[in-house]
Amino acid sequence: MKNLSPAQLRVVKAAIGLPIQVLASAGSGKTRVLTERVRHILGSTKKDGVIAVTFTNKAADEMRARLDEVPEIDERAWITTIHSLAQRIVEQYGASIGLPGGLHIYERDQDRKTIFLQSLRSNGTDVDAFLNVDNDNDKERRDRERVIQGYLDKFSALKRDLLNEAEAIARHADDKNFWSIYSAYKDALIQGGGMDYDDLLVYAHKILLEQPWCAKVYRAKYKHVCVDEAQDLNRAQYELVKVFCGQDIRSLLMVGDPNQMIYGFNGSSRDFLCETFVNDFAPEQFELMENYRCSKAVIKAANAIWPKSQVGLAYALAGRFEVRACKDEQDEASYVCDTVQSLVQQASDPEIEGPIELKKMVVIGRNRFVFQAIEAELKNRAIPYFLKKGERAAEPSSILMKTLDFSIRLRLNPRAWPDGKKLCENLGVEPPDSWGDEGVLISLAKAALSSKVFFPEAQEKILLWIAAIDVEQPNVPKLCLDIERLFEHMMKSKSVILKEIETTLLEVKEFKANWIRFKKKGLGESLSAFRNAMALGKISADQDESGLIISSVHTMKGLERDIVFLVGMCEGVFPDYRARTAKEIEEETNNAFVAVTRSRRWLFVTYPKLRKMPWGDLRAHAPSRFVKKLEQVI
């Protein structure tokens, strides 16, 4: 507990066994306080277990690393994300509420769309009439996608808000068939042997609520719960934590910053941390306002966005903060690249620890569309950069690895017809009349041999290998070695096929690396556990961060760099043009606050006066309302 401030220490050493609310502003060390609180509880009790809930797998990994030296840490502390917590509950006790075994997570949006359309057809619905679109018209096909996505978004909102039938019907009173459509979709998910991310929370909550004995099993071991980034909880997440604690666990710590709530599109609300938790648990309340991370200039900018949200330290570095108007997006891109190259050439500065290099910088935008001119200029100047990605693994692109991916999903769950149909399409074979046959991969392997798809013999071998694999103790390294050997003699083939082989081998290498990370993290032994870990983003590889980072605000949440370029700061871009209500504008303000406070030392804010529209026209744009606030404190 060295170097904790008096305010931080009061939180860490607060009475054990009581609920605590900590409102902690950016840079105030809230994650460190939570980590040290876990350490204090473990050190002050003999056998009590602690659950620490984070919002990203990366944050969970970092917390585990900080607590690695604590005796029996793996036995006494469960550091996890909210979805991973729910997944374990569903996996262990799903049968108690009638769920079939072996459900896997449909993490891909396209799979959910396919299941939704099938649920309509199964109910005898004329899909084209229902969607009111013409499949032969490009525009109406796009409209069709929007209608489908609109329904899926509504379904997700119902689940996140834990609405019952009466509440759902009242919310969608203008659509008399909505509940039956929703129910058919839920049934189709189960019939397809799966669930989506929202189902994880709904089912876990239902298990703990309707089967209290399941909750008691967990409470017997875990006596304390700590929740990080609690301002981002939605109703399903909050209620899951609440029912997990029940009447037995009062030791619930929630840490968060209301000014950093930026997931309203996912049903998140600061109210669960600031009001509901207070009403339900009457916690002891603490505030952490001092910013230990940012320079005085950055703190001044943050307070311009959210007044009086930050308290600077007398000994903080001065820092830099600039706002620049640019003629257009190309001018903005040139300014950013000029500044990046100038700083790298400068090499050092008393305010930057170590050399000034690309990996200490990030370009942040409200969305990915503001980066087009900047990316083009970076490429033109050969400045290394990379786009910061989320934790979910990318889908395979090679034919053989698609076969491997779909066949593993079908091997684990023969009822997973969306994966089965995609496998058949990839193989160029007709799908079976029904799904659920344990020997389906063997049948498809035979059919693949007479298909016109690339590498039919290799396709057959992969299908047979997966059909025969021990799903409880799979030898994945051997499987990868067999695939690699399969292609060694093909490397002198025609260029188009050679490119396919090269892509396959690269993806096999990444698949093997994922398995190694899975094993090293102790996430399980089975193929099913591996699949779920992949779906939940638990084993995504760290990106090569040797170049300049380009990132959206949401992807940079929880991270920071010495030097930040905040670009595209036009009205209608940041804040987003769709933000119109007071609540939506407040969340956009939070986004701006998060973006600004990603900077430790220097902050450069830019906006183009002219922007190119998607249809090609140039249009004048006013500076963002946040720019106007920032300009007032320069």
XYZ file of C-alpha atoms in Angstrom:
634
model
C 0.000 0.000 0.000
C 2.946 2.279 -0.532
C 2.365 5.662 -2.162
C -1.379 5.687 -1.581
C -2.828 9.100 -0.803
C -4.765 9.610 2.461
C -8.040 9.594 0.470
C -7.104 6.371 -1.331
C -5.968 4.741 1.895
C -9.303 5.506 3.573
C -11.077 3.505 0.885
C -8.632 0.599 0.979
C -8.790 0.291 4.786
C -12.506 0.949 5.225
C -14.361 -1.500 7.463
C -14.522 -4.943 5.848
C -17.956 -6.436 5.347
C -19.861 -3.246 4.523
C -20.981 -1.784 1.172
C -18.829 1.002 -0.262
C -19.387 3.472 -3.104
C -16.348 5.224 -4.570
C -16.843 8.054 -7.060
C -13.398 8.385 -8.605
C -12.531 10.847 -11.346
C -10.138 10.184 -14.235
C -6.540 9.704 -13.175
C -7.438 9.328 -9.498
C -6.133 5.747 -9.254
C -9.501 4.020 -8.913
C -8.346 0.701 -10.377
C -5.307 0.713 -8.105
C -7.550 1.437 -5.131
C -9.808 -1.476 -6.063
C -6.789 -3.759 -6.477
C -5.371 -2.746 -3.097
C -8.780 -3.204 -1.508
C -8.821 -6.805 -2.767
C -5.308 -7.290 -1.365
C -6.400 -5.807 1.996
C -9.454 -8.083 2.247
C -7.430 -11.202 1.416
C -4.749 -10.226 3.923
C -7.251 -9.400 6.668
C -9.355 -12.563 6.396
C -8.263 -16.175 6.574
C -10.350 -17.939 3.949
C -12.765 -15.418 2.472
C -12.883 -15.328 -1.303
C -13.234 -12.150 -3.354
C -14.806 -11.599 -6.766
C -13.483 -8.592 -8.681
C -15.558 -7.703 -11.747
C -13.949 -5.675 -14.531
C -15.288 -4.556 -17.911
C -12.478 -5.848 -20.116
C -10.345 -8.969 -20.146
C -7.244 -6.784 -20.374
C -8.185 -5.010 -17.127
C -8.771 -8.396 -15.463
C -5.358 -9.639 -16.629
C -3.649 -6.508 -15.313
C -5.341 -6.847 -11.926
C -4.295 -10.493 -11.685
C -0.710 -9.506 -12.490
C -0.704 -6.872 -9.730
C -1.953 -9.430 -7.211
C 0.173 -12.305 -8.435
C 2.352 -12.449 -5.320
C -0.609 -12.732 -2.918
C -0.672 -16.226 -1.340
C -3.395 -18.511 -2.757
C -4.535 -15.747 -5.098
C -5.951 -18.167 -7.681
C -7.947 -20.051 -5.054
C -9.289 -17.025 -3.196
C -9.776 -14.356 -5.869
C -11.936 -14.653 -8.963
C -11.023 -11.726 -11.220
C -13.318 -11.733 -14.211
C -15.535 -9.774 -16.566
C -19.281 -9.599 -16.004
C -19.947 -11.780 -19.073
C -17.405 -14.396 -18.021
C -19.002 -14.508 -14.575
C -22.397 -15.059 -16.190
C -21.022 -17.644 -18.604
C -19.694 -19.815 -15.760
C -23.022 -19.646 -13.915
C -24.938 -20.678 -17.066
C -22.449 -23.413 -17.908
C -22.609 -24.915 -14.401
C -26.289 -24.487 -13.548
C -28.171 -23.809 -16.795
C -29.950 -27.146 -16.516
C -31.632 -25.933 -13.303
C -33.832 -23.589 -15.381
C -34.304 -26.036 -18.236
C -31.537 -24.920 -20.575
C -30.049 -27.680 -22.737
C -26.380 -28.490 -22.256
C -23.625 -27.433 -24.596
C -25.034 -24.033 -25.555
C -22.439 -21.926 -27.283
C -22.287 -18.186 -27.788
C -23.368 -16.717 -31.096
C -20.976 -13.793 -30.991
C -21.290 -12.859 -34.669
C -24.021 -10.443 -35.730
C -24.567 -12.252 -39.017
C -25.419 -15.477 -37.173
C -28.052 -13.669 -35.121
C -29.551 -12.201 -38.297
C -29.681 -15.646 -39.900
C -31.410 -17.118 -36.849
C -33.902 -14.247 -36.761
C -34.859 -14.748 -40.406
C -35.224 -18.491 -39.859
C -37.454 -17.861 -36.840
C -39.750 -15.785 -39.077
C -39.881 -18.487 -41.744
C -40.567 -21.186 -39.145
C -43.606 -19.204 -38.028
C -44.921 -19.112 -41.595
C -44.061 -15.430 -42.080
C -43.501 -14.088 -45.579
C -40.114 -12.501 -44.876
C -40.154 -10.103 -47.843
C -43.626 -8.882 -46.961
C -42.659 -8.593 -43.290
C -39.579 -6.526 -44.108
C -41.471 -4.644 -46.837
C -38.474 -4.580 -49.173
C -37.515 -5.686 -52.677
C -34.484 -7.999 -52.764
C -33.710 -6.966 -56.348
C -33.110 -3.356 -55.365
C -29.750 -2.437 -53.782
C -31.179 0.354 -51.675
C -34.008 -1.788 -50.399
C -31.611 -4.619 -49.617
C -29.763 -2.159 -47.390
C -33.064 -1.120 -45.883
C -33.755 -4.806 -45.234
C -30.516 -5.050 -43.238
C -31.503 -1.991 -41.223
C -34.924 -3.440 -40.421
C -33.382 -6.734 -39.298
C -30.759 -4.951 -37.199
C -33.484 -2.757 -35.726
C -35.361 -5.804 -34.447
C -32.188 -7.343 -33.042
C -31.398 -4.082 -31.246
C -34.889 -4.070 -29.736
C -34.456 -7.692 -28.626
C -31.150 -6.815 -26.967
C -32.735 -3.858 -25.184
C -35.474 -6.110 -23.762
C -32.870 -8.498 -22.411
C -30.601 -5.789 -21.009
C -33.574 -4.198 -19.241
C -34.874 -7.588 -18.001
C -38.378 -6.800 -19.238
C -41.169 -9.327 -18.776
C -43.899 -9.988 -21.337
C -46.256 -7.250 -20.135
C -43.467 -4.650 -19.998
C -42.196 -5.609 -23.455
C -45.691 -5.406 -24.962
C -46.217 -1.992 -23.351
C -42.909 -0.706 -24.704
C -43.762 -1.886 -28.232
C -47.495 -1.237 -28.197
C -47.369 -0.117 -31.838
C -46.276 -3.607 -32.923
C -48.975 -6.097 -31.916
C -46.895 -9.119 -32.946
C -43.681 -7.992 -31.303
C -43.712 -10.405 -28.359
C -44.464 -13.424 -30.529
C -41.672 -12.402 -32.931
C -39.288 -11.972 -30.015
C -40.298 -15.291 -28.450
C -39.782 -17.098 -31.764
C -36.285 -15.627 -32.018
C -35.413 -16.753 -28.476
C -36.677 -20.259 -29.243
C -34.715 -20.331 -32.508
C -31.514 -19.475 -30.644
C -32.032 -22.407 -28.292
C -32.982 -24.735 -31.156
C -29.767 -23.673 -32.861
C -27.890 -24.717 -29.737
C -26.816 -21.232 -28.753
C -27.349 -17.932 -27.019
C -26.131 -14.385 -27.517
C -24.197 -12.088 -25.162
C -27.361 -10.607 -23.656
C -28.715 -14.107 -22.959
C -25.678 -14.818 -20.798
C -26.746 -12.102 -18.366
C -30.461 -12.925 -18.550
C -29.973 -16.643 -17.939
C -27.400 -16.153 -15.169
C -29.730 -13.715 -13.409
C -32.655 -16.120 -13.769
C -30.629 -19.011 -12.361
C -29.574 -17.103 -9.238
C -33.041 -15.604 -8.755
C -35.113 -18.765 -9.282
C -32.627 -21.274 -7.868
C -31.322 -19.648 -4.650
C -29.274 -22.740 -3.825
C -27.051 -21.988 -6.821
C -26.256 -18.544 -5.457
C -25.512 -20.053 -2.034
C -22.885 -22.319 -3.598
C -20.967 -19.235 -4.762
C -21.571 -17.229 -1.594
C -20.151 -20.058 0.514
C -16.759 -19.292 -1.035
C -16.939 -15.659 -2.098
C -17.829 -13.248 0.697
C -16.812 -10.007 -0.996
C -17.603 -8.461 -4.398
C -15.783 -5.547 -6.027
C -16.993 -3.918 -9.263
C -14.789 -1.651 -11.381
C -16.144 0.880 -13.929
C -19.526 0.627 -12.202
C -20.795 3.721 -14.034
C -21.101 1.478 -17.119
C -23.486 -1.067 -15.600
C -26.798 -1.659 -17.332
C -29.840 -3.056 -15.562
C -29.138 -6.729 -16.307
C -25.540 -6.368 -15.106
C -26.492 -4.497 -11.934
C -29.295 -6.925 -11.104
C -26.947 -9.870 -11.669
C -24.499 -8.440 -9.138
C -27.352 -7.677 -6.755
C -28.901 -11.160 -6.891
C -25.424 -12.697 -6.586
C -24.992 -10.842 -3.281
C -28.554 -11.495 -2.090
C -29.097 -10.826 1.599
C -25.878 -12.561 2.649
C -23.153 -10.445 1.040
C -22.999 -6.872 2.255
C -19.345 -6.413 1.333
C -19.963 -4.874 -2.096
C -17.557 -2.243 -3.402
C -18.549 -0.253 -6.497
C -16.017 2.086 -8.063
C -16.681 4.380 -10.988
C -16.764 7.837 -12.510
C -20.198 9.131 -13.607
C -18.440 11.470 -16.052
C -17.026 8.478 -17.930
C -20.302 6.659 -18.649
C -20.073 6.174 -22.442
C -21.993 2.948 -23.094
C -25.544 4.283 -23.111
C -26.111 2.459 -26.420
C -25.684 -0.744 -24.407
C -28.237 0.298 -21.788
C -25.626 1.577 -19.337
C -26.578 4.292 -16.880
C -24.719 6.153 -14.146
C -27.910 5.825 -12.089
C -27.092 2.250 -11.072
C -23.890 3.419 -9.368
C -25.108 6.785 -8.111
C -28.731 6.088 -7.134
C -29.901 2.458 -7.318
C -26.875 1.081 -5.466
C -27.247 3.775 -2.799
C -30.952 2.993 -2.323
C -30.421 -0.778 -2.247
C -27.306 -1.015 -0.073
C -26.895 2.336 1.746
C -23.108 2.222 1.215
C -20.419 4.290 2.884
C -19.501 6.915 0.279
C -16.082 8.157 -0.773
C -14.795 10.538 -3.448
C -11.425 10.496 -5.184
C -10.961 13.770 -7.064
C -7.202 14.256 -7.338
C -5.749 13.492 -10.758
C -2.315 11.855 -10.381
C -1.920 11.015 -14.064
C -2.410 14.151 -16.135
C -0.503 17.387 -16.571
C -1.966 20.723 -15.476
C -2.811 21.586 -19.090
C -4.783 18.365 -19.583
C -6.597 18.802 -16.260
C -7.576 22.322 -17.348
C -8.988 20.885 -20.581
C -10.875 18.143 -18.689
C -12.434 20.722 -16.360
C -13.527 22.710 -19.408
C -15.550 19.675 -20.539
C -16.870 18.780 -17.079
C -16.357 21.756 -14.708
C -14.842 21.026 -11.297
C -14.498 17.322 -12.097
C -10.715 17.254 -11.548
C -8.416 18.450 -8.811
C -4.868 19.011 -10.013
C -1.742 18.603 -7.931
C 0.663 21.418 -7.217
C 3.634 19.340 -8.341
C 2.015 18.162 -11.626
C 3.884 18.924 -14.847
C 2.740 21.937 -16.867
C 2.008 19.974 -20.047
C 0.747 21.242 -23.412
C -2.751 21.871 -24.740
C -3.499 23.263 -28.206
C -6.565 23.686 -30.400
C -6.118 24.057 -34.157
C -8.602 24.854 -36.893
C -7.703 23.169 -40.199
C -8.848 24.101 -43.699
C -10.072 20.582 -44.504
C -9.426 16.952 -43.609
C -6.248 16.811 -45.696
C -4.907 19.889 -43.898
C -5.787 18.239 -40.586
C -3.994 15.034 -41.621
C -0.908 17.021 -42.678
C -0.858 18.905 -39.363
C -1.109 15.697 -37.328
C 1.637 13.968 -39.333
C 3.866 17.074 -39.298
C 3.531 17.282 -35.521
C 4.136 13.559 -35.035
C 7.310 13.665 -37.131
C 8.511 16.849 -35.440
C 8.058 15.347 -31.977
C 9.857 12.139 -32.944
C 12.689 14.212 -34.403
C 12.803 16.248 -31.183
C 13.577 12.911 -29.485
C 13.202 13.992 -25.863
C 11.547 16.438 -23.505
C 11.724 16.888 -19.722
C 7.965 16.195 -19.491
C 8.138 12.850 -21.325
C 9.814 9.966 -19.554
C 12.290 8.332 -21.914
C 12.478 9.000 -25.658
C 9.590 10.540 -27.586
C 8.428 7.733 -29.867
C 5.356 6.703 -31.802
C 4.114 4.191 -29.253
C 3.672 7.014 -26.735
C 1.151 8.762 -29.011
C -2.451 8.095 -29.996
C -4.833 9.681 -32.489
C -8.378 9.531 -31.098
C -11.621 10.146 -33.001
C -15.289 9.828 -32.133
C -15.627 7.114 -34.770
C -13.471 5.300 -37.326
C -14.744 7.391 -40.263
C -12.689 10.460 -39.256
C -9.397 8.627 -39.847
C -9.511 8.183 -43.634
C -7.392 11.216 -44.594
C -5.025 10.659 -41.657
C -4.457 7.011 -42.550
C -3.774 7.934 -46.166
C -1.230 10.567 -45.098
C 0.440 8.181 -42.642
C 0.815 5.611 -45.420
C 2.119 8.267 -47.821
C 4.807 9.270 -45.327
C 5.559 5.659 -44.293
C 4.782 6.418 -40.648
C 4.047 3.091 -38.891
C 0.597 2.973 -37.294
C -2.091 0.512 -36.279
C -5.798 0.625 -35.535
C -6.600 -0.240 -31.948
C -8.995 -3.186 -31.940
C -11.428 -4.611 -29.448
C -10.953 -7.945 -27.709
C -13.019 -10.178 -29.986
C -11.024 -12.341 -32.349
C -11.288 -11.717 -36.075
C -13.068 -14.324 -38.184
C -10.810 -16.561 -40.280
C -10.471 -15.556 -43.929
C -8.909 -18.629 -45.555
C -11.103 -21.435 -46.875
C -9.403 -24.117 -44.795
C -9.540 -22.179 -41.523
C -13.210 -21.387 -42.102
C -13.760 -25.129 -42.454
C -11.851 -25.705 -39.226
C -13.796 -23.000 -37.380
C -17.255 -24.076 -38.538
C -16.506 -27.780 -38.072
C -15.361 -27.231 -34.468
C -18.589 -25.348 -33.737
C -20.641 -28.127 -35.345
C -18.669 -30.865 -33.576
C -19.382 -29.242 -30.223
C -23.015 -28.605 -31.092
C -24.527 -30.632 -33.980
C -27.726 -28.571 -33.615
C -25.865 -25.384 -34.582
C -27.430 -25.154 -38.041
C -26.210 -21.573 -38.764
C -22.630 -22.820 -38.468
C -23.556 -26.005 -40.337
C -25.026 -24.101 -43.268
C -21.964 -21.852 -43.480
C -19.740 -24.932 -43.414
C -21.698 -26.485 -46.287
C -21.478 -23.236 -48.240
C -17.725 -23.112 -47.637
C -17.394 -26.722 -48.839
C -19.699 -26.217 -51.810
C -21.981 -29.078 -50.763
C -25.699 -29.412 -50.090
C -26.713 -29.125 -46.422
C -28.518 -32.063 -44.776
C -32.299 -31.973 -44.372
C -31.999 -31.693 -40.574
C -29.386 -30.939 -37.956
C -28.391 -32.795 -34.788
C -26.687 -35.883 -36.238
C -23.446 -36.597 -34.354
C -21.928 -38.031 -37.528
C -22.611 -34.993 -39.703
C -18.905 -34.105 -40.144
C -18.127 -37.577 -41.513
C -20.959 -37.239 -44.031
C -19.754 -33.790 -45.079
C -16.163 -35.058 -45.403
C -17.312 -37.627 -47.933
C -19.302 -35.002 -49.847
C -16.326 -32.596 -49.867
C -14.231 -35.003 -51.935
C -16.511 -34.554 -54.954
C -16.866 -30.795 -54.465
C -15.271 -28.166 -56.693
C -13.964 -26.256 -53.683
C -10.208 -25.624 -53.267
C -8.243 -28.517 -51.731
C -11.037 -31.118 -51.411
C -8.654 -33.738 -49.983
C -7.431 -31.305 -47.340
C -11.012 -30.311 -46.525
C -11.886 -33.980 -46.031
C -8.935 -34.556 -43.714
C -9.756 -31.529 -41.523
C -13.379 -32.619 -41.198
C -12.364 -36.156 -40.238
C -9.767 -34.890 -37.753
C -12.364 -32.712 -36.023
C -14.919 -35.541 -36.114
C -12.437 -37.772 -34.273
C -10.952 -35.208 -31.862
C -11.295 -35.712 -28.112
C -13.364 -32.643 -27.213
C -12.522 -32.948 -23.500
C -8.746 -33.258 -23.969
C -8.013 -32.091 -27.528
C -4.451 -32.185 -28.831
C -4.628 -28.838 -30.618
C -0.855 -28.469 -31.226
C -0.855 -31.815 -33.070
C -3.903 -30.787 -35.093
C -2.117 -27.580 -36.161
C 1.052 -29.521 -37.007
C -0.957 -31.951 -39.140
C -2.529 -29.054 -41.066
C 0.856 -27.393 -41.585
C 2.361 -30.649 -42.901
C -0.644 -31.090 -45.166
C 0.329 -27.923 -47.033
C 4.107 -28.186 -47.054
C 4.143 -29.984 -50.418
C 1.694 -27.509 -51.985
C 3.827 -24.382 -51.629
C 4.950 -24.428 -55.292
C 1.447 -24.263 -56.720
C -0.120 -21.460 -58.762
C -0.016 -17.960 -57.252
C -3.710 -17.702 -56.350
C -3.583 -21.030 -54.564
C -0.200 -20.179 -53.063
C -1.692 -17.030 -51.533
C -4.503 -19.130 -50.048
C -1.969 -21.558 -48.564
C 0.073 -18.731 -47.053
C -3.039 -17.213 -45.465
C -4.068 -20.610 -44.122
C -0.671 -21.225 -42.533
C -0.669 -17.778 -40.902
C -4.129 -18.392 -39.465
C -3.138 -21.873 -38.269
C -0.214 -20.266 -36.454
C -2.544 -17.751 -34.791
C -5.013 -20.532 -33.875
C -2.214 -22.436 -32.174
C -1.043 -19.279 -30.381
C -4.597 -18.753 -29.079
C -4.619 -22.298 -27.706
C -1.286 -21.742 -25.955
C -2.575 -18.509 -24.350
C -5.751 -20.349 -23.339
C -3.733 -23.053 -21.571
C -1.290 -20.634 -19.948
C -4.162 -18.651 -18.472
C -5.650 -21.806 -16.989
C -9.040 -21.211 -18.605
C -9.844 -24.890 -19.052
C -8.960 -28.068 -20.925
C -11.839 -28.769 -23.278
C -12.540 -27.636 -26.818
C -15.801 -26.113 -25.601
C -14.004 -24.023 -22.968
C -11.554 -22.886 -25.645
C -14.403 -21.852 -27.975
C -16.161 -19.884 -25.251
C -12.903 -18.197 -24.218
C -12.443 -17.119 -27.826
C -16.020 -15.840 -28.049
C -15.626 -13.810 -24.836
C -12.321 -12.308 -25.977
C -10.350 -13.837 -23.112
C -7.375 -14.893 -25.220
C -7.077 -12.213 -27.864
C -3.462 -11.492 -28.779
C -1.855 -8.216 -27.799
C -1.420 -5.976 -30.807
C 1.976 -4.937 -32.069
C 2.110 -1.460 -30.551
C 5.345 -0.350 -32.178
C 3.677 2.375 -34.250
C 1.312 5.293 -33.794
C -2.036 4.219 -32.328
C -5.293 5.193 -34.021
C -8.343 4.555 -31.893
C -11.973 5.401 -31.291
C -12.886 6.822 -27.896
C -14.557 3.595 -26.783
C -11.571 1.416 -27.664
C -9.191 3.691 -25.702
C -11.361 3.590 -22.579
C -9.192 2.584 -19.629
C -5.952 3.301 -21.510
C -3.789 6.393 -21.842
C -0.713 7.747 -23.617
C 1.657 10.657 -23.070
C 0.578 12.468 -26.234
C -2.978 12.572 -27.604
C -4.281 13.995 -30.881
C -8.057 14.452 -30.666
C -9.212 14.863 -34.287
C -12.389 15.513 -36.262
C -13.842 17.776 -33.579
C -16.728 19.118 -35.683
C -20.323 19.660 -34.628
C -22.277 16.645 -35.872
C -19.225 14.403 -35.593
C -18.316 14.994 -31.963
C -20.954 15.216 -30.569
C -22.525 12.691 -32.907
C -25.327 14.099 -35.070
C -27.753 11.536 -33.637
C -27.338 12.845 -30.082
C -30.315 15.154 -29.505
C -31.792 14.537 -26.075
C -30.233 15.904 -22.903
C -29.235 12.374 -21.909
C -27.565 11.719 -25.256
C -25.673 15.023 -25.160
C -24.517 14.220 -21.633
C -23.081 10.936 -22.868
C -21.327 12.720 -25.731
C -19.864 15.079 -23.135
C -18.626 12.028 -21.252
C -17.051 10.769 -24.477
C -15.200 14.056 -24.890
C -14.080 13.945 -21.255
C -12.776 10.386 -21.691
C -10.934 11.351 -24.881
C -9.234 14.345 -23.260
C -8.190 12.438 -20.142
C -6.462 9.712 -22.168
C -3.560 12.201 -22.342
C -0.954 12.136 -19.609
C 1.066 15.127 -20.809
C 0.245 16.804 -24.137
C -3.082 17.284 -25.898
C -3.592 18.492 -29.494
C -7.209 19.090 -30.561
C -8.029 19.618 -34.265
C -11.045 20.096 -36.495
C -11.486 20.573 -40.278
C -13.651 23.454 -41.490
C -14.576 21.427 -44.568
C -15.402 17.728 -44.574
C -15.993 15.327 -47.436
C -19.430 13.740 -47.306
C -19.974 10.028 -48.140
C -21.484 11.057 -51.502
C -18.361 13.081 -52.384
C -19.385 16.694 -51.743
C -17.416 19.042 -49.500
C -19.466 20.616 -46.750
C -18.623 23.319 -44.217
C -18.636 22.183 -40.596
C -18.716 24.271 -37.445
C -16.299 23.493 -34.629
C -17.671 21.177 -31.961
C -19.337 22.722 -28.941
C -16.579 20.977 -26.973
C -13.940 22.883 -28.954
C -15.643 26.114 -27.951
C -15.432 25.061 -24.297
C -11.765 24.134 -24.677
C -10.881 27.392 -26.397
C -12.190 29.327 -23.417
C -9.496 27.944 -21.102
C -6.453 28.176 -23.381
